[in-house]
PDB file of C-alpha atoms in Angstrom:
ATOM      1  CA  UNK A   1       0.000   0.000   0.000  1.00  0.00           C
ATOM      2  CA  UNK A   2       2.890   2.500   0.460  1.00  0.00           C
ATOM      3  CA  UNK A   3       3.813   2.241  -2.828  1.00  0.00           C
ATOM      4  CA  UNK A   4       3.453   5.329  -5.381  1.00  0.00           C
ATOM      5  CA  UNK A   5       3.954   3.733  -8.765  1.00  0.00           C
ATOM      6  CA  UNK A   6       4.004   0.350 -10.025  1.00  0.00           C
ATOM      7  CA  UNK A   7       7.104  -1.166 -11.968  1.00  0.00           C
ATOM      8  CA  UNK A   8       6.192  -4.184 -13.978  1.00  0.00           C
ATOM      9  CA  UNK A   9       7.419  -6.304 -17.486  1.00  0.00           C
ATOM     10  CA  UNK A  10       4.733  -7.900 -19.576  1.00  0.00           C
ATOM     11  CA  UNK A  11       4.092 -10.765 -18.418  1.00  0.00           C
ATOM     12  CA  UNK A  12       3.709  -9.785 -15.052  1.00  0.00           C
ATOM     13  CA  UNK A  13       1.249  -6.857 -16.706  1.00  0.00           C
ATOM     14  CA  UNK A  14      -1.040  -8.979 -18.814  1.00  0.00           C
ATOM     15  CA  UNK A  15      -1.813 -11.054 -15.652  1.00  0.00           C
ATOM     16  CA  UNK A  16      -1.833  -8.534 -13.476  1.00  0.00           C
ATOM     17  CA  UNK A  17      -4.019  -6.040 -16.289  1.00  0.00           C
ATOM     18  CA  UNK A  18      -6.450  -9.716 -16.485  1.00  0.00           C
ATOM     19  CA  UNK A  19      -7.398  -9.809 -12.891  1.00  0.00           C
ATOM     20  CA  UNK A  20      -6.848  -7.015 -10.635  1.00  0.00           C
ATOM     21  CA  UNK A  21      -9.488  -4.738 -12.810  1.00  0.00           C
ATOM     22  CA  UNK A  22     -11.981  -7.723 -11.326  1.00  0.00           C
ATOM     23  CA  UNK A  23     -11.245  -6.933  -7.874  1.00  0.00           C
ATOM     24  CA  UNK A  24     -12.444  -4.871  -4.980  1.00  0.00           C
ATOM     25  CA  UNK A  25     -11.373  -3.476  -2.143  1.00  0.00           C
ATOM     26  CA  UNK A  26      -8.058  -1.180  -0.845  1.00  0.00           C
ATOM     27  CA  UNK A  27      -5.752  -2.884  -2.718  1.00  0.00           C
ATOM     28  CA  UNK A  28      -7.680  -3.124  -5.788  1.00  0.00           C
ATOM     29  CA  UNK A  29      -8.612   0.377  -5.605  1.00  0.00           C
ATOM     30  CA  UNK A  30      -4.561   1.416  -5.459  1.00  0.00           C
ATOM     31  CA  UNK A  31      -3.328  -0.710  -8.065  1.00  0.00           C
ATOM     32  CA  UNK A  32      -5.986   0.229 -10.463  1.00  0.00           C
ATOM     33  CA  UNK A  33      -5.839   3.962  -9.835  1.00  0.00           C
ATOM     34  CA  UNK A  34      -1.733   4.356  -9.557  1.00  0.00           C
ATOM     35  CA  UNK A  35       0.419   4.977 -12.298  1.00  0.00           C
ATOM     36  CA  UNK A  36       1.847   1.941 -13.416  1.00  0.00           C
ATOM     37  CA  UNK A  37       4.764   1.769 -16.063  1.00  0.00           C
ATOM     38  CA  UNK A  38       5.003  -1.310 -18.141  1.00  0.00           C
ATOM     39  CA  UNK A  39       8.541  -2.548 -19.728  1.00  0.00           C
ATOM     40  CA  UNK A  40       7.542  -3.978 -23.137  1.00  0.00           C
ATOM     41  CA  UNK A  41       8.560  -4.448 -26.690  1.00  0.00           C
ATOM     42  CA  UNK A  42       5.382  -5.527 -27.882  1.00  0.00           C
ATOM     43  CA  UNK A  43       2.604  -3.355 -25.994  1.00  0.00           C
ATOM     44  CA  UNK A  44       1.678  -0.058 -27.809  1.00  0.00           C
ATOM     45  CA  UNK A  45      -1.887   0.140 -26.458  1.00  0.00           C
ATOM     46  CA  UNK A  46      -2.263  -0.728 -22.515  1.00  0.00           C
ATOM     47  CA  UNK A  47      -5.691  -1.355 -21.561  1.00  0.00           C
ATOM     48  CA  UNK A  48      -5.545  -0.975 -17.439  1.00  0.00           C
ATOM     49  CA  UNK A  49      -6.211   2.524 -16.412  1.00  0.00           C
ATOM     50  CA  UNK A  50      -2.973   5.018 -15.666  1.00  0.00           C
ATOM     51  CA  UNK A  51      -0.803   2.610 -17.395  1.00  0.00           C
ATOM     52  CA  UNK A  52       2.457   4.021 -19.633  1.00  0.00           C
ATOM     53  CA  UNK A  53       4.749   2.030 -22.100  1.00  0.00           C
ATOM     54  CA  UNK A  54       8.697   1.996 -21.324  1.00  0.00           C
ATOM     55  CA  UNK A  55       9.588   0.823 -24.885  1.00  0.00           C
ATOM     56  CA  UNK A  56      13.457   2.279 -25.296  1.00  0.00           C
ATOM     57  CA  UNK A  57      15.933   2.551 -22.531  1.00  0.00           C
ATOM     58  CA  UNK A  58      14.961   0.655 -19.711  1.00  0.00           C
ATOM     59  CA  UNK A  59      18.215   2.205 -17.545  1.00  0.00           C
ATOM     60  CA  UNK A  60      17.582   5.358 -18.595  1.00  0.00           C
ATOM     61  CA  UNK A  61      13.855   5.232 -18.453  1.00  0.00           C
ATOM     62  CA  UNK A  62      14.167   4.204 -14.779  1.00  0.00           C
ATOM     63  CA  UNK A  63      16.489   6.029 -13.562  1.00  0.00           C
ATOM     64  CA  UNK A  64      14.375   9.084 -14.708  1.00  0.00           C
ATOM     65  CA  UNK A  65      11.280   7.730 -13.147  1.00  0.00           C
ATOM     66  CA  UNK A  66      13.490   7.834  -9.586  1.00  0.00           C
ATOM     67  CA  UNK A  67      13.990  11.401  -9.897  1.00  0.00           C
ATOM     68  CA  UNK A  68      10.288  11.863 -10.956  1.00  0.00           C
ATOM     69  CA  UNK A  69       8.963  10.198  -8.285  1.00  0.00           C
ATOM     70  CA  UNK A  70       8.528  11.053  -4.795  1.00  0.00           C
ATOM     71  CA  UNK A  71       7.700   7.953  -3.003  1.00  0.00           C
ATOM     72  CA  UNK A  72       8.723   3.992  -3.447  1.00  0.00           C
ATOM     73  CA  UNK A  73       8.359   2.080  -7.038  1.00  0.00           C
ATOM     74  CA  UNK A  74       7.245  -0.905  -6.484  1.00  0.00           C
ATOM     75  CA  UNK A  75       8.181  -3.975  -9.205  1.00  0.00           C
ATOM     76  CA  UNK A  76       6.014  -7.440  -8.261  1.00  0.00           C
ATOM     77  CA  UNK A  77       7.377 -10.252 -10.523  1.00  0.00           C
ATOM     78  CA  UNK A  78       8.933  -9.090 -13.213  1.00  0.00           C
ATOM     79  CA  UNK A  79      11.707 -11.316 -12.546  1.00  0.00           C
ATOM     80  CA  UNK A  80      14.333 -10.087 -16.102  1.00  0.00           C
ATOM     81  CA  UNK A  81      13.215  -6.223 -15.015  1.00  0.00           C
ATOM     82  CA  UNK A  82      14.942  -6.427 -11.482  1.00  0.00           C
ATOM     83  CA  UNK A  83      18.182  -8.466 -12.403  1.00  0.00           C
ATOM     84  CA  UNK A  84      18.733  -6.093 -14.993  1.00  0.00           C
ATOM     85  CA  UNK A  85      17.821  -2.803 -12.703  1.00  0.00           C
ATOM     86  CA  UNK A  86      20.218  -4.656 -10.004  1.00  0.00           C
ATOM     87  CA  UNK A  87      22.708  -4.864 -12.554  1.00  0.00           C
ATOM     88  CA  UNK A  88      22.424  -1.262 -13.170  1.00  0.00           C
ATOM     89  CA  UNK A  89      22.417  -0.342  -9.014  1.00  0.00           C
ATOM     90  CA  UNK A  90      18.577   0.740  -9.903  1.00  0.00           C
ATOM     91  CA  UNK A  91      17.312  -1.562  -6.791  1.00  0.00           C
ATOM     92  CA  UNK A  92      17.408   0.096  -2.998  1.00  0.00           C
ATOM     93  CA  UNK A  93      15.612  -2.315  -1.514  1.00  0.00           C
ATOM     94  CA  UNK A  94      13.966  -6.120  -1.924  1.00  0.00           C
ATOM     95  CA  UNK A  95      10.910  -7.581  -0.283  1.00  0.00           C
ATOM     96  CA  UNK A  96      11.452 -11.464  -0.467  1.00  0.00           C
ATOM     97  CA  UNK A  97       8.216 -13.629   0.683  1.00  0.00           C
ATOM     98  CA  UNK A  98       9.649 -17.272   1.010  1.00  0.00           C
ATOM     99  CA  UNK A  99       7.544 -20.085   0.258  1.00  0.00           C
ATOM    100  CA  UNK A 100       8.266 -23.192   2.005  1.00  0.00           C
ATOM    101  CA  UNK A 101       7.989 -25.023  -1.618  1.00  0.00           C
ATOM    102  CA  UNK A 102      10.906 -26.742  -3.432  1.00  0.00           C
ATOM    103  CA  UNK A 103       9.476 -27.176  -7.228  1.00  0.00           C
ATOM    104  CA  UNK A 104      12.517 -28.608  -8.850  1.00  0.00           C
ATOM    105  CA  UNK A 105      12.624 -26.291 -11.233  1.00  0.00           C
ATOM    106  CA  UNK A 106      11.702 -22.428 -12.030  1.00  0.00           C
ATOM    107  CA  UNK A 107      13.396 -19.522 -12.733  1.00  0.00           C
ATOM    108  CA  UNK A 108      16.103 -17.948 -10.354  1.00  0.00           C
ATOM    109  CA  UNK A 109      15.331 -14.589  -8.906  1.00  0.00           C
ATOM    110  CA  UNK A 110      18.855 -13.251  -8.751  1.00  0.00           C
ATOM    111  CA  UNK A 111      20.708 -14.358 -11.763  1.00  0.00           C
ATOM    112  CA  UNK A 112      24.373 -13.627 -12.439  1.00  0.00           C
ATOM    113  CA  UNK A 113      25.865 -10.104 -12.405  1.00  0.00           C
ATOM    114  CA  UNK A 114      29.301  -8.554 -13.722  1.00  0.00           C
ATOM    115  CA  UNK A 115      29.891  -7.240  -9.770  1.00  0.00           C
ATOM    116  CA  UNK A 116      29.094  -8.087  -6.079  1.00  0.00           C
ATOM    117  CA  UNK A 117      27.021  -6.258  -4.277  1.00  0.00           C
ATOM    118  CA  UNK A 118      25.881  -6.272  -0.328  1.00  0.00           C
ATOM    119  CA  UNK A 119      22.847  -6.187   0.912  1.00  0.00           C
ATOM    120  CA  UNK A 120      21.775  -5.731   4.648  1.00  0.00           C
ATOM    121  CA  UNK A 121      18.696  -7.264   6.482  1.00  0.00           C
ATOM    122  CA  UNK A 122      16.571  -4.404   7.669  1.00  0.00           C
ATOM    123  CA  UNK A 123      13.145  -6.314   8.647  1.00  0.00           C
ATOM    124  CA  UNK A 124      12.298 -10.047   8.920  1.00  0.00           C
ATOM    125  CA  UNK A 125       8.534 -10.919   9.898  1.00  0.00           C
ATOM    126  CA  UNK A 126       6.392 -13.826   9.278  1.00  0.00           C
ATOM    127  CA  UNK A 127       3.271 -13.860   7.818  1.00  0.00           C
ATOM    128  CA  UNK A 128       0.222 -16.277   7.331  1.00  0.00           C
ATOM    129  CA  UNK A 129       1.631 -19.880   7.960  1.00  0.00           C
ATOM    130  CA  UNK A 130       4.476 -19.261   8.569  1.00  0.00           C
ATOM    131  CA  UNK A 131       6.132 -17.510   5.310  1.00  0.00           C
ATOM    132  CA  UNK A 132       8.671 -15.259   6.513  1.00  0.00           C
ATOM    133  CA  UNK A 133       9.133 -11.754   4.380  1.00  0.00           C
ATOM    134  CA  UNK A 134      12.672 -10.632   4.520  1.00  0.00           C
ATOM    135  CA  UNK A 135      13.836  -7.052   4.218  1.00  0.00           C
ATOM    136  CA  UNK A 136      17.342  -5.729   2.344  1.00  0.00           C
ATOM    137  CA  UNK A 137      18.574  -2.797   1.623  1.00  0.00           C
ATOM    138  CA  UNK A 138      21.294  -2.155  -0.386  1.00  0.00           C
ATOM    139  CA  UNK A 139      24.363  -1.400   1.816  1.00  0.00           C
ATOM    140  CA  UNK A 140      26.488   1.484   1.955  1.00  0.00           C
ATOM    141  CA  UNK A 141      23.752   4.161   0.872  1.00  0.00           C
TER     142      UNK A 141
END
């Protein structure tokens, strides 16, 4: 809820564009009102209300949008969006939920970058049964 804009690739926009028009209630309300910028190729005409087209420089695009914006950008999914905004220091913080679910398979979250960075823990709770959410900022800002 404390998020002012919403950071999202395709994929993670057609699904989210599919259902959260269909719902009610706070959340619903903010993530169909808020600006949300979509990182696509492909889209020229977004259907969900608010919704803009990042179509050239991603890096440049975003690092833009963090001046712009006064308040936290938040990116669900969009799993090739983040490593390549983490490659390019664009990420101050991640919110990792942990399922307690091996699948044997899947796509990895943080995928191989040209430098190490550090991270710091700066919140741990646990939610629901038992799914702990995990807090890190990026260290040394």
């Amino acid at each position: 809820m404390a998020a002012e804009v919403l950071l999202i690739g395709r994929r993670t926009y057609e699904s989210f564009a599919e259902a959260w028009p269909k719902y009610t209630g706070p959340l619903a309300d903010k993530y169909n009102s808020m600006p949300k910028y979509v990182v696509s190729s492909t889209l020229t005409d977004p259907q969900w209300s608010n919704t803009h087209v990042i179509a050239g420089d991603v890096v440049g695009e975003v690092t833009k949008l963090k001046e712009q914006v006064d308040g936290e950008i938040q990116i669900p999914g969009s799993i090739r969006l983040v490593q390549e905004l983490i490659e390019n220091d664009l990420v101050d913080e991640i919110h990792l939920m942990t399922f307690p679910v091996i699948l044997g398979t899947g796509r990895r979250l943080l995928g191989e970058t040209t430098d190490k960075t550090t991270w710091k823990l700066t919140e741990s709770k646990t939610v629901g049964e038992g799914i702990p959410i995990t807090i890190f900022q990026r260290a040394g800002r």
